Structures are given as structure tokens and as C-alpha cells.
Amino acid sequence: MTVATTAGTTPGSYPITVDGDGATDHSAQYTLTIGSTNPPPTAPDIDVAKVQAHLSQFGTIASNNGGNRRAGSAGYTASVNYVKGKLEAAGYTVTLQDCTSCTYRSNNLIADWPGGPADQVLMFGAHLDGVSAGPGINDNASGSSILLESALALAAANPTLSKHVRFGWWTDEEQGLNGSRFYVNSLTSAQKTAIKGYYNFDMVASTNGGYFINNITSTTSAPMKECWDSLNLQPEENVEGQGRSDDASFKNAGIPTSGYATGAGNSKTSAQASKWGGTAGS
Ligand code: ZN
């Protein structure tokens, strides 16, 4: 008996022919269909050099505007304009939301990638403001830059999406999560229900970092944990960040949340230094 197949490297339908042998020959042909015409895309690898270029831009923006990017300052406005320009050029629908209840009145930046069902939203956010004492590179140009480059990578890949994707850059986080709370309070109950997950990125560039995930045991965090598990990073719960960043605004409204962080003021334990490298006690 012989079995003949046609090799295929892309999704599609391929014939399989089976010929019997012996005096009475029978043959049958089967069709094997692999995948679909729209196979699920693989996640793009985010280019660290491009993230660092955004970080460098935020540093320059601070230098050119009195040394900081505090909410309501010229440095903050320049940061908003930088992110807005990149996103609009990539095809995002960008909305500036005037946070009238903020300590330092200024804009949240909301960016919607066109497409995907409006009642099934995944949202990713980072605060764009810093404190007045410095340029705010780790806190939080790091989260802002990673989010921006990820948004640009999504636009470049332009996959077919089963959910609508929205990004948010928050103002006035440093004065008490004011920008994100203002945004969540501005949503109707249907709009809140539509957000199936909110993912936060605050301080993701520590020079003595660890790998922390918010709500690490939740189903919302599962894709983030799966990714880091696949890299053998052995992530831990983001205990230090509980309730301290913009995910709290969403969590308080009943929206499932997760996020990545690399640590803030806590010291690295020797167990953490063993598995992640870096300096214990620092
Ligand atoms: Zn922060």
C-alpha cells in the first residue's frame, strides 16, 4: 500500500492518496485541511532599541522643559504631543481627555486601534506624568515607551483582531491616580463592562529589576505569565505595586486587571538575586 501526500507550508487543503495493492486495486483520496486562511499571528518581538529611543526622547523633553514632565507642565504637554504624533502617524484614533478633576489639570491620551468588536475591549495603560524632581525615566517614561512601541508594532503587523485594542497614557498619577480615575468615571456602565481586561505598565526599567505581575494567579494575567514562564523568568506577584498605580482605578470599578512591573523601592532578596541576577539588598 502506498500513501501519497503533498507537502504544504501554509494553511490550506492538501490531498492524501491511498493506493491499495494486490490483485484488486482500490484507491481513495482524502483532503486534509490545516489551519485557516487567517492563521493566528505570532506576537511581534518588540525592538528594545526603539523603546530606548522613545526613552531618550522623553529625557530630551524633560531637559528642554525645566527638567521634568510633571502633570500640567510644559514637559508633560510635550510628552503628550510626542506620543500623539507617533500614534496618529501609525493610524490610531487619538483622543485627548481634559482631566478637570486632576490636581494639575492636563490631558489623558486615549488611543484606539480601529477594528475589533466594540463590546470586547482589551486596554493597556501607563502613566505619562512624572514627579517634579526629575525626568521620570523609570517612573514612568519606561512604561510609556514600552506601551508606545508595542502600539506601533501592533499597527505595523495589523492583524485581524478578535477584540478591540485601546491604549491609555494617564496624567496626574503621581498626585493620586487622578487621570485614570477620571477616565474610568467618565465611562458608562456598558463601556466599563466592555473592558474585559486592563493591563498596567508602571516602572518596567529598573536597573536592579525583578519580574513582577499584578494578580499573577488570575485568568486575566494568564497570557502575561505564560509569556514570562516561557522565558523561564519565574515571575512573582507584584506585592509592592498593589493599589499604587492606575490599575487600581480600573479594579475599583470591577474591571479585571493585571500588568508588568520590575520593582520600585523594595530591596531585592537573595532568593530573587539568585534567580534573576542583580544585587541582593539593593
Ligand atoms: Zn509610576
PDB file of N, CA, C and O in Angstrom, residues 19 26 30-31 58 61 65 85 87 94 145 177 187 190 202 204 228 282:
ATOM      1  N   ASP A  19      -3.313   4.200  -2.065  1.00  0.00           N
ATOM      2  CA  ASP A  19      -3.496   3.151  -3.066  1.00  0.00           C
ATOM      3  C   ASP A  19      -3.309   1.789  -2.419  1.00  0.00           C
ATOM      4  O   ASP A  19      -2.269   1.515  -1.824  1.00  0.00           O
ATOM      5  N   HIS A  26      -7.701  -0.741  -4.953  1.00  0.00           N
ATOM      6  CA  HIS A  26      -8.653   0.290  -4.550  1.00  0.00           C
ATOM      7  C   HIS A  26      -7.874   1.535  -4.193  1.00  0.00           C
ATOM      8  O   HIS A  26      -6.800   1.455  -3.608  1.00  0.00           O
ATOM      9  N   TYR A  30      -8.284  11.534   0.278  1.00  0.00           N
ATOM     10  CA  TYR A  30      -8.778  12.320   1.410  1.00  0.00           C
ATOM     11  C   TYR A  30      -8.207  13.739   1.301  1.00  0.00           C
ATOM     12  O   TYR A  30      -7.147  13.944   0.707  1.00  0.00           O
ATOM     13  N   THR A  31      -8.885  14.653   1.895  1.00  0.00           N
ATOM     14  CA  THR A  31      -8.362  16.022   1.928  1.00  0.00           C
ATOM     15  C   THR A  31      -8.106  16.423   3.377  1.00  0.00           C
ATOM     16  O   THR A  31      -8.971  16.255   4.232  1.00  0.00           O
ATOM     17  N   PHE A  58      11.967  61.192  25.762  1.00  0.00           N
ATOM     18  CA  PHE A  58      11.361  61.716  26.996  1.00  0.00           C
ATOM     19  C   PHE A  58      12.410  62.430  27.845  1.00  0.00           C
ATOM     20  O   PHE A  58      12.113  63.447  28.490  1.00  0.00           O
ATOM     21  N   ILE A  61      12.887  65.761  26.224  1.00  0.00           N
ATOM     22  CA  ILE A  61      11.706  66.600  26.504  1.00  0.00           C
ATOM     23  C   ILE A  61      11.820  67.212  27.901  1.00  0.00           C
ATOM     24  O   ILE A  61      11.573  68.415  28.086  1.00  0.00           O
ATOM     25  N   ASN A  65      12.440  71.321  29.065  1.00  0.00           N
ATOM     26  CA  ASN A  65      11.275  71.920  29.728  1.00  0.00           C
ATOM     27  C   ASN A  65      11.437  71.964  31.246  1.00  0.00           C
ATOM     28  O   ASN A  65      10.550  71.535  32.003  1.00  0.00           O
ATOM     29  N   GLY A  85       1.674  62.228  18.188  1.00  0.00           N
ATOM     30  CA  GLY A  85       2.187  62.300  16.817  1.00  0.00           C
ATOM     31  C   GLY A  85       2.545  60.930  16.266  1.00  0.00           C
ATOM     32  O   GLY A  85       2.203  60.588  15.126  1.00  0.00           O
ATOM     33  N   LEU A  87       1.412  57.990  17.279  1.00  0.00           N
ATOM     34  CA  LEU A  87       0.242  57.119  17.159  1.00  0.00           C
ATOM     35  C   LEU A  87      -0.638  57.513  15.982  1.00  0.00           C
ATOM     36  O   LEU A  87      -1.144  56.652  15.260  1.00  0.00           O
ATOM     37  N   VAL A  94      -6.793  58.998  18.119  1.00  0.00           N
ATOM     38  CA  VAL A  94      -6.283  59.514  19.390  1.00  0.00           C
ATOM     39  C   VAL A  94      -7.248  60.553  19.961  1.00  0.00           C
ATOM     40  O   VAL A  94      -7.703  61.445  19.251  1.00  0.00           O
ATOM     41  N   SER A 145       7.036  54.271  27.167  1.00  0.00           N
ATOM     42  CA  SER A 145       7.789  53.943  25.952  1.00  0.00           C
ATOM     43  C   SER A 145       7.487  52.532  25.464  1.00  0.00           C
ATOM     44  O   SER A 145       7.332  52.290  24.261  1.00  0.00           O
ATOM     45  N   LEU A 177      -3.364  58.884  41.305  1.00  0.00           N
ATOM     46  CA  LEU A 177      -4.074  58.109  40.272  1.00  0.00           C
ATOM     47  C   LEU A 177      -5.239  58.903  39.677  1.00  0.00           C
ATOM     48  O   LEU A 177      -6.259  58.337  39.272  1.00  0.00           O
ATOM     49  N   LEU A 187     -16.699  56.749  31.968  1.00  0.00           N
ATOM     50  CA  LEU A 187     -17.282  55.661  31.165  1.00  0.00           C
ATOM     51  C   LEU A 187     -18.706  55.354  31.617  1.00  0.00           C
ATOM     52  O   LEU A 187     -19.018  55.424  32.803  1.00  0.00           O
ATOM     53  N   ALA A 190     -22.001  50.390  30.416  1.00  0.00           N
ATOM     54  CA  ALA A 190     -21.779  49.491  29.265  1.00  0.00           C
ATOM     55  C   ALA A 190     -20.325  49.570  28.793  1.00  0.00           C
ATOM     56  O   ALA A 190     -19.724  48.549  28.431  1.00  0.00           O
ATOM     57  N   ASP A 202       3.901  50.222  34.887  1.00  0.00           N
ATOM     58  CA  ASP A 202       4.456  51.297  35.694  1.00  0.00           C
ATOM     59  C   ASP A 202       5.787  50.841  36.277  1.00  0.00           C
ATOM     60  O   ASP A 202       5.828  49.896  37.067  1.00  0.00           O
ATOM     61  N   VAL A 204       9.019  49.739  34.546  1.00  0.00           N
ATOM     62  CA  VAL A 204       9.405  48.474  33.919  1.00  0.00           C
ATOM     63  C   VAL A 204      10.844  48.533  33.399  1.00  0.00           C
ATOM     64  O   VAL A 204      11.199  47.824  32.477  1.00  0.00           O
ATOM     65  N   TRP A 228       6.159  35.054  30.257  1.00  0.00           N
ATOM     66  CA  TRP A 228       7.373  35.087  31.098  1.00  0.00           C
ATOM     67  C   TRP A 228       7.780  33.688  31.543  1.00  0.00           C
ATOM     68  O   TRP A 228       8.972  33.406  31.664  1.00  0.00           O
ATOM     69  N   SER A 282      19.707  45.527  47.539  1.00  0.00           N
ATOM     70  CA  SER A 282      19.677  46.836  46.885  1.00  0.00           C
ATOM     71  C   SER A 282      18.299  47.088  46.313  1.00  0.00           C
ATOM     72  O   SER A 282      17.674  46.158  45.799  1.00  0.00           O
TER      73      SER A 282
END
